CSV table of C-alpha atoms in Angstrom, one decimal:
chain,number,residue,atom,x,y,z
A,1,UNK,CA,103.9,-47.0,-163.5
A,2,UNK,CA,100.5,-48.6,-164.2
A,3,UNK,CA,100.5,-52.2,-165.5
A,4,UNK,CA,98.3,-51.2,-168.5
A,5,UNK,CA,101.0,-48.7,-169.6
A,6,UNK,CA,103.6,-51.6,-169.5
A,7,UNK,CA,101.2,-53.9,-171.4
A,8,UNK,CA,99.7,-51.6,-173.9
A,9,UNK,CA,102.8,-49.8,-175.4
A,10,UNK,CA,104.1,-50.3,-178.9
A,11,UNK,CA,107.1,-52.4,-177.8
A,12,UNK,CA,105.0,-54.9,-175.9
A,13,UNK,CA,102.3,-55.1,-178.6
A,14,UNK,CA,104.8,-55.4,-181.4
A,15,UNK,CA,106.8,-58.2,-179.8
A,16,UNK,CA,103.6,-59.9,-178.6
A,17,UNK,CA,102.3,-59.8,-182.2
A,18,UNK,CA,105.6,-61.3,-183.5
A,19,UNK,CA,105.4,-64.0,-180.8
A,20,UNK,CA,101.8,-64.8,-181.8
A,21,UNK,CA,102.7,-65.0,-185.5
A,22,UNK,CA,105.7,-67.3,-184.6
A,23,UNK,CA,103.5,-69.5,-182.5
A,24,UNK,CA,100.8,-69.8,-185.1
A,25,UNK,CA,103.5,-70.6,-187.8
A,26,UNK,CA,105.1,-73.2,-185.6
A,27,UNK,CA,101.7,-74.8,-185.0
A,28,UNK,CA,101.0,-74.9,-188.7
A,29,UNK,CA,104.5,-76.4,-189.3
A,30,UNK,CA,103.9,-79.0,-186.6
A,31,UNK,CA,100.6,-80.0,-188.3
A,32,UNK,CA,102.1,-80.2,-191.8
A,33,UNK,CA,105.6,-81.6,-191.6
A,34,UNK,CA,105.1,-85.3,-192.3
A,35,UNK,CA,107.3,-85.0,-195.4
A,36,UNK,CA,104.5,-86.2,-197.7
A,37,UNK,CA,105.2,-85.2,-201.2
A,38,UNK,CA,103.0,-86.5,-204.0
A,39,UNK,CA,102.2,-85.9,-207.6
A,40,UNK,CA,101.5,-87.4,-211.0
A,41,UNK,CA,103.5,-88.6,-214.0
A,42,UNK,CA,102.0,-88.2,-217.4
A,43,UNK,CA,103.0,-88.9,-221.0
A,44,UNK,CA,103.3,-86.1,-223.5
A,45,UNK,CA,99.6,-86.7,-224.5
A,46,UNK,CA,98.5,-86.3,-220.9
A,47,UNK,CA,97.9,-90.0,-220.2
A,48,UNK,CA,99.0,-91.2,-216.7
A,49,UNK,CA,102.1,-93.3,-216.8
A,50,UNK,CA,102.2,-96.4,-214.5
A,51,UNK,CA,105.5,-97.9,-213.5
A,52,UNK,CA,107.6,-94.8,-214.1
A,53,UNK,CA,110.6,-94.3,-211.7
A,54,UNK,CA,110.5,-91.0,-209.9
A,55,UNK,CA,113.7,-89.8,-208.2
A,56,UNK,CA,113.8,-87.3,-205.4
A,57,UNK,CA,117.1,-85.5,-205.0
A,58,UNK,CA,118.6,-82.6,-203.1
A,59,UNK,CA,120.8,-79.9,-204.4
A,60,UNK,CA,124.1,-79.3,-202.7
A,61,UNK,CA,126.7,-76.7,-203.5
A,62,UNK,CA,128.5,-79.0,-205.9
A,63,UNK,CA,126.0,-81.7,-207.0
A,64,UNK,CA,122.5,-83.1,-207.0
A,65,UNK,CA,122.4,-86.0,-204.5
A,66,UNK,CA,119.8,-88.8,-204.8
A,67,UNK,CA,117.7,-89.0,-201.7
A,68,UNK,CA,114.9,-91.5,-202.6
A,69,UNK,CA,113.1,-93.0,-205.5
A,70,UNK,CA,109.7,-94.6,-206.0
A,71,UNK,CA,107.5,-96.0,-208.8
A,72,UNK,CA,104.2,-94.6,-210.0
A,73,UNK,CA,100.9,-96.6,-209.5
A,74,UNK,CA,98.3,-97.4,-212.1
A,75,UNK,CA,97.0,-93.9,-212.0
A,76,UNK,CA,100.5,-92.4,-212.6
A,77,UNK,CA,100.6,-91.2,-209.0
A,78,UNK,CA,103.7,-91.2,-206.8
A,79,UNK,CA,104.4,-90.3,-203.2
A,80,UNK,CA,107.4,-89.8,-200.9
A,81,UNK,CA,107.3,-89.8,-197.1
A,82,UNK,CA,109.6,-88.2,-194.6
A,83,UNK,CA,112.0,-86.8,-197.3
A,84,UNK,CA,113.5,-84.4,-194.8
A,85,UNK,CA,114.2,-81.6,-197.3
A,86,UNK,CA,113.2,-78.0,-197.7
A,87,UNK,CA,114.0,-78.0,-201.5
A,88,UNK,CA,113.9,-81.1,-203.7
A,89,UNK,CA,114.7,-81.9,-207.3
A,90,UNK,CA,112.3,-84.3,-208.9
A,91,UNK,CA,112.9,-86.3,-212.0
A,92,UNK,CA,111.0,-89.2,-213.7
A,93,UNK,CA,111.7,-91.6,-216.5
A,94,UNK,CA,110.3,-94.8,-218.0
A,95,UNK,CA,112.0,-96.8,-220.7
A,96,UNK,CA,110.1,-96.7,-223.9
A,97,UNK,CA,108.4,-93.4,-223.1
A,98,UNK,CA,111.1,-91.1,-222.1
A,99,UNK,CA,112.1,-88.8,-219.2
A,100,UNK,CA,110.8,-85.7,-217.5
A,101,UNK,CA,113.2,-82.7,-217.1
A,102,UNK,CA,114.4,-82.2,-213.5
A,103,UNK,CA,112.1,-79.9,-211.6
A,104,UNK,CA,113.1,-78.0,-208.4
A,105,UNK,CA,110.3,-77.9,-205.9
A,106,UNK,CA,110.9,-75.4,-203.1
A,107,UNK,CA,109.0,-75.8,-199.8
A,108,UNK,CA,108.2,-73.3,-197.0
A,109,UNK,CA,109.7,-75.6,-194.4
A,110,UNK,CA,111.6,-78.9,-194.0
A,111,UNK,CA,109.3,-81.9,-194.6
A,112,UNK,CA,106.4,-79.8,-195.7
A,113,UNK,CA,103.4,-81.9,-197.0
A,114,UNK,CA,102.7,-81.0,-200.6
A,115,UNK,CA,100.7,-82.4,-203.5
A,116,UNK,CA,102.1,-81.1,-206.8
A,117,UNK,CA,99.5,-79.6,-209.0
A,118,UNK,CA,101.6,-79.8,-212.1
A,119,UNK,CA,102.4,-83.3,-213.3
A,120,UNK,CA,105.9,-84.5,-214.4
A,121,UNK,CA,105.6,-84.9,-218.2
A,122,UNK,CA,107.6,-87.6,-219.8
A,123,UNK,CA,108.8,-87.0,-223.3
A,124,UNK,CA,111.1,-89.0,-225.6
B,1,UNK,CA,109.0,-20.1,-196.2
B,2,UNK,CA,107.6,-19.6,-199.7
B,3,UNK,CA,105.9,-22.5,-201.4
B,4,UNK,CA,108.5,-22.7,-204.1
B,5,UNK,CA,111.4,-22.9,-201.8
B,6,UNK,CA,109.5,-25.5,-199.7
B,7,UNK,CA,109.0,-27.6,-202.8
B,8,UNK,CA,112.7,-27.3,-203.6
B,9,UNK,CA,113.7,-28.4,-200.1
B,10,UNK,CA,111.3,-31.3,-200.2
B,11,UNK,CA,112.5,-32.4,-203.7
B,12,UNK,CA,116.1,-32.3,-202.5
B,13,UNK,CA,115.3,-34.2,-199.3
B,14,UNK,CA,113.3,-36.8,-201.3
B,15,UNK,CA,116.2,-37.2,-203.8
B,16,UNK,CA,118.8,-37.7,-201.0
B,17,UNK,CA,116.4,-40.1,-199.3
B,18,UNK,CA,116.1,-42.2,-202.5
B,19,UNK,CA,119.8,-42.2,-203.0
B,20,UNK,CA,120.4,-43.4,-199.4
B,21,UNK,CA,117.6,-46.0,-199.6
B,22,UNK,CA,118.7,-47.5,-202.9
B,23,UNK,CA,121.3,-49.9,-201.4
B,24,UNK,CA,118.8,-51.1,-198.8
B,25,UNK,CA,116.2,-51.6,-201.6
B,26,UNK,CA,118.7,-53.5,-203.6
B,27,UNK,CA,119.6,-55.9,-200.8
B,28,UNK,CA,115.8,-56.5,-200.2
B,29,UNK,CA,115.2,-57.0,-203.9
B,30,UNK,CA,118.1,-59.4,-204.3
B,31,UNK,CA,116.9,-61.4,-201.2
B,32,UNK,CA,113.6,-61.8,-203.0
B,33,UNK,CA,114.8,-62.6,-206.5
B,34,UNK,CA,118.3,-64.0,-206.1
B,35,UNK,CA,119.4,-61.9,-209.0
B,36,UNK,CA,123.1,-62.0,-209.5
B,37,UNK,CA,124.8,-58.7,-208.7
B,38,UNK,CA,126.5,-58.6,-212.1
B,39,UNK,CA,123.4,-59.2,-214.1
B,40,UNK,CA,123.4,-56.7,-217.0
B,41,UNK,CA,121.1,-54.8,-217.5
B,42,UNK,CA,120.0,-55.0,-213.9
B,43,UNK,CA,116.2,-55.1,-213.3
B,44,UNK,CA,115.0,-52.2,-211.2
B,45,UNK,CA,111.8,-53.9,-210.1
B,46,UNK,CA,111.9,-57.4,-208.6
B,47,UNK,CA,111.3,-60.2,-211.2
B,48,UNK,CA,109.4,-63.2,-209.8
B,49,UNK,CA,109.9,-62.3,-206.2
B,50,UNK,CA,109.6,-65.1,-203.6
B,51,UNK,CA,110.5,-65.8,-200.0
B,52,UNK,CA,112.2,-69.2,-200.6
B,53,UNK,CA,115.7,-67.7,-200.2
B,54,UNK,CA,114.7,-66.9,-196.6
B,55,UNK,CA,113.9,-70.5,-196.1
B,56,UNK,CA,117.3,-71.5,-197.5
B,57,UNK,CA,119.1,-69.0,-195.3
B,58,UNK,CA,117.1,-70.3,-192.3
B,59,UNK,CA,118.1,-73.9,-192.8
B,60,UNK,CA,121.6,-73.3,-194.2
B,61,UNK,CA,123.0,-72.1,-190.9
B,62,UNK,CA,121.8,-72.6,-187.3
B,63,UNK,CA,119.8,-69.5,-187.5
B,64,UNK,CA,118.0,-69.8,-184.2
B,65,UNK,CA,121.3,-70.4,-182.3
B,66,UNK,CA,122.9,-67.3,-183.9
B,67,UNK,CA,119.8,-65.3,-183.2
B,68,UNK,CA,119.6,-66.5,-179.6
B,69,UNK,CA,123.3,-65.7,-178.9
B,70,UNK,CA,122.9,-62.2,-180.4
B,71,UNK,CA,119.8,-61.5,-178.4
B,72,UNK,CA,121.4,-62.6,-175.1
B,73,UNK,CA,124.5,-60.5,-175.8
B,74,UNK,CA,122.3,-57.5,-176.8
B,75,UNK,CA,120.2,-57.9,-173.6
B,76,UNK,CA,123.3,-58.0,-171.4
B,77,UNK,CA,124.7,-54.9,-173.1
B,78,UNK,CA,121.4,-52.9,-173.0
B,79,UNK,CA,120.8,-53.7,-169.4
B,80,UNK,CA,124.4,-52.9,-168.3
B,81,UNK,CA,124.4,-49.7,-170.3
B,82,UNK,CA,121.2,-48.5,-168.8
B,83,UNK,CA,122.4,-49.2,-165.2
B,84,UNK,CA,126.0,-48.1,-165.5
B,85,UNK,CA,125.5,-45.1,-167.8
B,86,UNK,CA,122.7,-43.7,-165.7
B,87,UNK,CA,124.7,-44.1,-162.6
B,88,UNK,CA,127.8,-42.5,-164.2
B,89,UNK,CA,125.7,-39.8,-165.8
B,90,UNK,CA,124.1,-38.9,-162.4
B,91,UNK,CA,127.5,-38.9,-160.7
B,92,UNK,CA,128.8,-36.4,-163.3
B,93,UNK,CA,126.0,-34.0,-162.5
B,94,UNK,CA,127.4,-33.6,-159.0
B,95,UNK,CA,130.3,-31.4,-157.9
B,96,UNK,CA,133.3,-33.4,-156.6
B,97,UNK,CA,137.0,-32.8,-156.4
B,98,UNK,CA,138.7,-33.7,-159.7
B,99,UNK,CA,135.5,-33.6,-161.7
B,100,UNK,CA,137.1,-31.7,-164.6
B,101,UNK,CA,139.9,-34.3,-164.7
B,102,UNK,CA,137.3,-37.2,-164.8
B,103,UNK,CA,135.4,-35.4,-167.6
B,104,UNK,CA,138.6,-34.8,-169.5
B,105,UNK,CA,139.7,-38.4,-169.1
B,106,UNK,CA,136.3,-39.7,-170.3
B,107,UNK,CA,136.3,-37.3,-173.3
B,108,UNK,CA,139.9,-38.1,-174.2
B,109,UNK,CA,139.3,-41.8,-174.1
B,110,UNK,CA,136.5,-41.3,-176.6
B,111,UNK,CA,139.2,-40.3,-179.1
B,112,UNK,CA,141.1,-43.6,-178.8
B,113,UNK,CA,139.7,-46.1,-181.3
B,114,UNK,CA,138.6,-49.5,-180.0
B,115,UNK,CA,141.1,-51.2,-182.3
B,116,UNK,CA,144.0,-49.5,-180.5
B,117,UNK,CA,142.8,-51.0,-177.2
B,118,UNK,CA,141.8,-54.4,-178.5
B,119,UNK,CA,144.9,-56.3,-177.3
B,120,UNK,CA,144.6,-55.2,-173.6
B,121,UNK,CA,140.9,-55.8,-173.8
B,122,UNK,CA,141.5,-59.3,-175.1
B,123,UNK,CA,144.1,-60.0,-172.3
B,124,UNK,CA,141.8,-58.7,-169.6
B,125,UNK,CA,138.9,-60.8,-170.9
B,126,UNK,CA,141.2,-63.8,-171.1
B,127,UNK,CA,142.4,-63.2,-167.5
B,128,UNK,CA,138.8,-63.0,-166.3
B,129,UNK,CA,138.2,-66.3,-168.0
B,130,UNK,CA,135.5,-64.9,-170.2
B,131,UNK,CA,136.8,-65.8,-173.6
B,132,UNK,CA,134.3,-67.7,-175.7
B,133,UNK,CA,131.4,-66.7,-173.6
B,134,UNK,CA,128.4,-64.3,-174.0
B,135,UNK,CA,129.6,-62.1,-171.1
B,136,UNK,CA,133.0,-61.9,-172.8
B,137,UNK,CA,131.4,-60.7,-176.0
B,138,UNK,CA,129.4,-58.1,-174.1
B,139,UNK,CA,132.2,-57.0,-171.8
B,140,UNK,CA,133.7,-54.0,-173.8
B,141,UNK,CA,130.3,-52.7,-174.7
B,142,UNK,CA,128.9,-52.7,-171.1
B,143,UNK,CA,129.2,-48.9,-171.0
B,144,UNK,CA,129.5,-46.2,-173.7
B,145,UNK,CA,130.9,-42.8,-172.9
B,146,UNK,CA,128.6,-41.1,-175.4
B,147,UNK,CA,125.6,-42.6,-173.6
B,148,UNK,CA,127.0,-41.4,-170.2
B,149,UNK,CA,127.1,-37.9,-171.5
B,150,UNK,CA,123.6,-38.3,-172.9
B,151,UNK,CA,122.3,-39.2,-169.4
B,152,UNK,CA,124.3,-36.4,-167.9
B,153,UNK,CA,122.8,-33.7,-170.1
B,154,UNK,CA,119.3,-35.1,-169.7
B,155,UNK,CA,119.7,-35.2,-165.9
B,156,UNK,CA,121.0,-31.7,-165.8
B,157,UNK,CA,117.9,-30.5,-167.7
B,158,UNK,CA,115.7,-31.7,-164.7
B,159,UNK,CA,115.0,-28.7,-162.4
B,160,UNK,CA,117.3,-28.8,-159.3
B,161,UNK,CA,114.4,-27.9,-157.1
B,162,UNK,CA,112.7,-31.2,-157.9
B,163,UNK,CA,115.8,-33.1,-156.7
B,164,UNK,CA,116.0,-31.0,-153.6
B,165,UNK,CA,112.3,-31.6,-152.8
B,166,UNK,CA,112.9,-35.4,-153.3
B,167,UNK,CA,115.9,-35.2,-151.0
B,168,UNK,CA,113.8,-33.4,-148.3
B,169,UNK,CA,111.2,-36.1,-148.7
B,170,UNK,CA,113.8,-38.6,-147.6
B,171,UNK,CA,114.7,-40.2,-150.9
B,172,UNK,CA,118.2,-41.7,-151.2
B,173,UNK,CA,120.4,-40.9,-154.2
B,174,UNK,CA,119.5,-44.3,-155.7
B,175,UNK,CA,115.8,-43.5,-155.3
B,176,UNK,CA,116.3,-40.1,-156.8
B,177,UNK,CA,117.9,-41.7,-159.8
B,178,UNK,CA,115.4,-44.4,-160.3
B,179,UNK,CA,112.2,-42.7,-159.3
B,180,UNK,CA,112.7,-39.1,-160.3
B,181,UNK,CA,115.4,-38.8,-162.9
B,182,UNK,CA,115.0,-41.9,-165.1
B,183,UNK,CA,111.2,-41.5,-165.5
B,184,UNK,CA,111.8,-37.9,-166.6
B,185,UNK,CA,114.5,-38.9,-169.0
B,186,UNK,CA,112.7,-41.4,-171.2
B,187,UNK,CA,114.3,-40.0,-174.5
B,188,UNK,CA,117.7,-40.6,-173.0
B,189,UNK,CA,116.7,-44.1,-172.0
B,190,UNK,CA,115.4,-44.8,-175.5
B,191,UNK,CA,118.5,-43.5,-177.1
B,192,UNK,CA,120.7,-45.7,-174.8
B,193,UNK,CA,118.6,-48.7,-175.6
B,194,UNK,CA,118.8,-48.2,-179.3
B,195,UNK,CA,122.4,-47.2,-179.5
B,196,UNK,CA,123.7,-50.0,-177.3
B,197,UNK,CA,121.4,-52.6,-178.9
B,198,UNK,CA,122.5,-51.7,-182.5
B,199,UNK,CA,126.2,-51.4,-181.6
B,200,UNK,CA,126.0,-54.8,-179.8
B,201,UNK,CA,124.0,-56.4,-182.6
B,202,UNK,CA,126.3,-55.2,-185.4
B,203,UNK,CA,129.6,-55.8,-183.5
B,204,UNK,CA,131.8,-58.0,-185.6
B,205,UNK,CA,135.5,-57.6,-184.8
B,206,UNK,CA,135.4,-58.2,-181.0
B,207,UNK,CA,133.2,-61.4,-181.2
B,208,UNK,CA,135.5,-62.6,-184.0
B,209,UNK,CA,138.4,-62.4,-181.6
B,210,UNK,CA,136.8,-63.8,-178.5
B,211,UNK,CA,134.5,-66.5,-179.9
B,212,UNK,CA,136.1,-69.8,-180.6
B,213,UNK,CA,133.2,-72.3,-180.7
B,214,UNK,CA,130.3,-72.2,-183.2
B,215,UNK,CA,128.0,-72.4,-180.2
B,216,UNK,CA,128.8,-68.9,-179.1
B,217,UNK,CA,128.7,-67.2,-182.6
B,218,UNK,CA,126.5,-64.2,-183.0
B,219,UNK,CA,124.7,-63.1,-186.2
B,220,UNK,CA,127.5,-61.1,-187.9
B,221,UNK,CA,129.9,-64.1,-187.4
B,222,UNK,CA,127.2,-66.4,-188.8
B,223,UNK,CA,126.9,-64.1,-191.8
B,224,UNK,CA,130.6,-64.5,-192.5
B,225,UNK,CA,130.4,-68.3,-192.0
B,226,UNK,CA,127.5,-68.3,-194.4
B,227,UNK,CA,129.4,-66.3,-197.0
B,228,UNK,CA,132.4,-68.7,-196.7
B,229,UNK,CA,130.3,-71.8,-197.1
B,230,UNK,CA,127.7,-70.9,-199.6
B,231,UNK,CA,129.3,-68.2,-201.8
B,232,UNK,CA,127.2,-68.9,-204.9
B,233,UNK,CA,123.8,-68.5,-203.3
B,234,UNK,CA,123.3,-64.8,-203.8
B,235,UNK,CA,119.6,-64.8,-202.9
B,236,UNK,CA,120.1,-66.7,-199.6
B,237,UNK,CA,123.0,-64.6,-198.7
B,238,UNK,CA,121.1,-61.4,-199.1
B,239,UNK,CA,118.1,-62.9,-197.3
B,240,UNK,CA,120.4,-63.7,-194.4
B,241,UNK,CA,121.7,-60.0,-194.5
B,242,UNK,CA,118.1,-58.8,-194.2
B,243,UNK,CA,117.4,-61.2,-191.3
B,244,UNK,CA,120.6,-59.8,-189.5
B,245,UNK,CA,119.5,-56.2,-190.0
B,246,UNK,CA,115.8,-56.6,-189.3
B,247,UNK,CA,115.9,-56.7,-185.4
B,248,UNK,CA,118.0,-53.6,-185.2
B,249,UNK,CA,115.7,-51.8,-187.7
B,250,UNK,CA,112.7,-52.9,-185.7
B,251,UNK,CA,114.0,-51.6,-182.4
B,252,UNK,CA,115.0,-48.3,-184.1
B,253,UNK,CA,111.6,-47.8,-185.7
B,254,UNK,CA,109.8,-48.5,-182.4
B,255,UNK,CA,111.9,-46.1,-180.4
B,256,UNK,CA,112.8,-43.5,-183.1
B,257,UNK,CA,110.6,-40.7,-181.7
B,258,UNK,CA,112.2,-40.9,-178.3
B,259,UNK,CA,115.6,-41.5,-179.9
B,260,UNK,CA,115.5,-38.2,-181.8
B,261,UNK,CA,114.3,-36.4,-178.7
B,262,UNK,CA,117.0,-38.0,-176.7
B,263,UNK,CA,119.7,-36.8,-179.1
B,264,UNK,CA,118.4,-33.2,-179.3
B,265,UNK,CA,117.2,-32.7,-175.7
B,266,UNK,CA,119.8,-31.1,-173.5
B,267,UNK,CA,121.9,-30.4,-176.6
B,268,UNK,CA,122.4,-26.8,-175.4
B,269,UNK,CA,123.7,-28.1,-172.1
B,270,UNK,CA,126.3,-30.5,-171.2
């Protein structure tokens, strides 16, 4: 049997294509898995809220477990590093302004870097 | 056939196909939407489909370990089936004393369900020291009688003059099998590969009995473990089901042309 017949048949090509896709995906994951999750917290009128507490939690079968928390800077921005999750629940609050409803953020892989486009909105 | 009757036949075939594909579609749809099975009224088209349930299924269990175990067991089964079934099939094309008895014995043993022989099979595997090992999982599936007869009927379809010529040229029996008969029986090889792969991939009862450590679990066992641990995550469960089924489906789709030829060729002989 010629080597070209072994190499260029639908079995080899299909599994080679799957292997290439898996390799490309793993390279992408390796380059983007620092666990950097950032976003903004704003008030109901859209103004950035400094000093708001943002809580990152994970959902289990029975409960929502707190993983980490942080405080927003003067621009209302927050960031978490190395959160180690593939799905997180974010919540924010600041006394005197209110709290943001919990939001589930699903990621494509564990520790995926992501900057949230939609801000967490505090309301009384 | 007249156009009208052709249309009727096609309409009937399409209807039956749709009925048979509906459960598969439903599993796929649920894996993308996570919609509860008891939602009423059910949505026919997926609402807000996404692949996040696959991510959840991937991380909820040690998917790569389960997949690796299933692949290793399937490779052992496929390789053993090709070698053993081809050899047995070739032997059965020969004339030897007691051949009808051997054929009768093989055919009769096909009628005994595996469940009836599972205790002796377990004891044998135990005495061989193969419990909780991949070889132990593969052991009862190393040869299938159906596949032996597939090879036999395909080999019998090869002209005898070709085998005589090969023998005159000095080829040994093993060389006749590997260099003449097997290359001429690609459909039978494809059928063997598909059937043994799918049977091994989907096997549940035997691995359940012989596997004791999570490190040796195969995909169907992982599915049950997943079901037991995460019973309220419908979407992830169905995503896991799709991931279990996908490799078998892929192998079948790749080899379906030869598979169908393998099942039909030599059908009149045997």
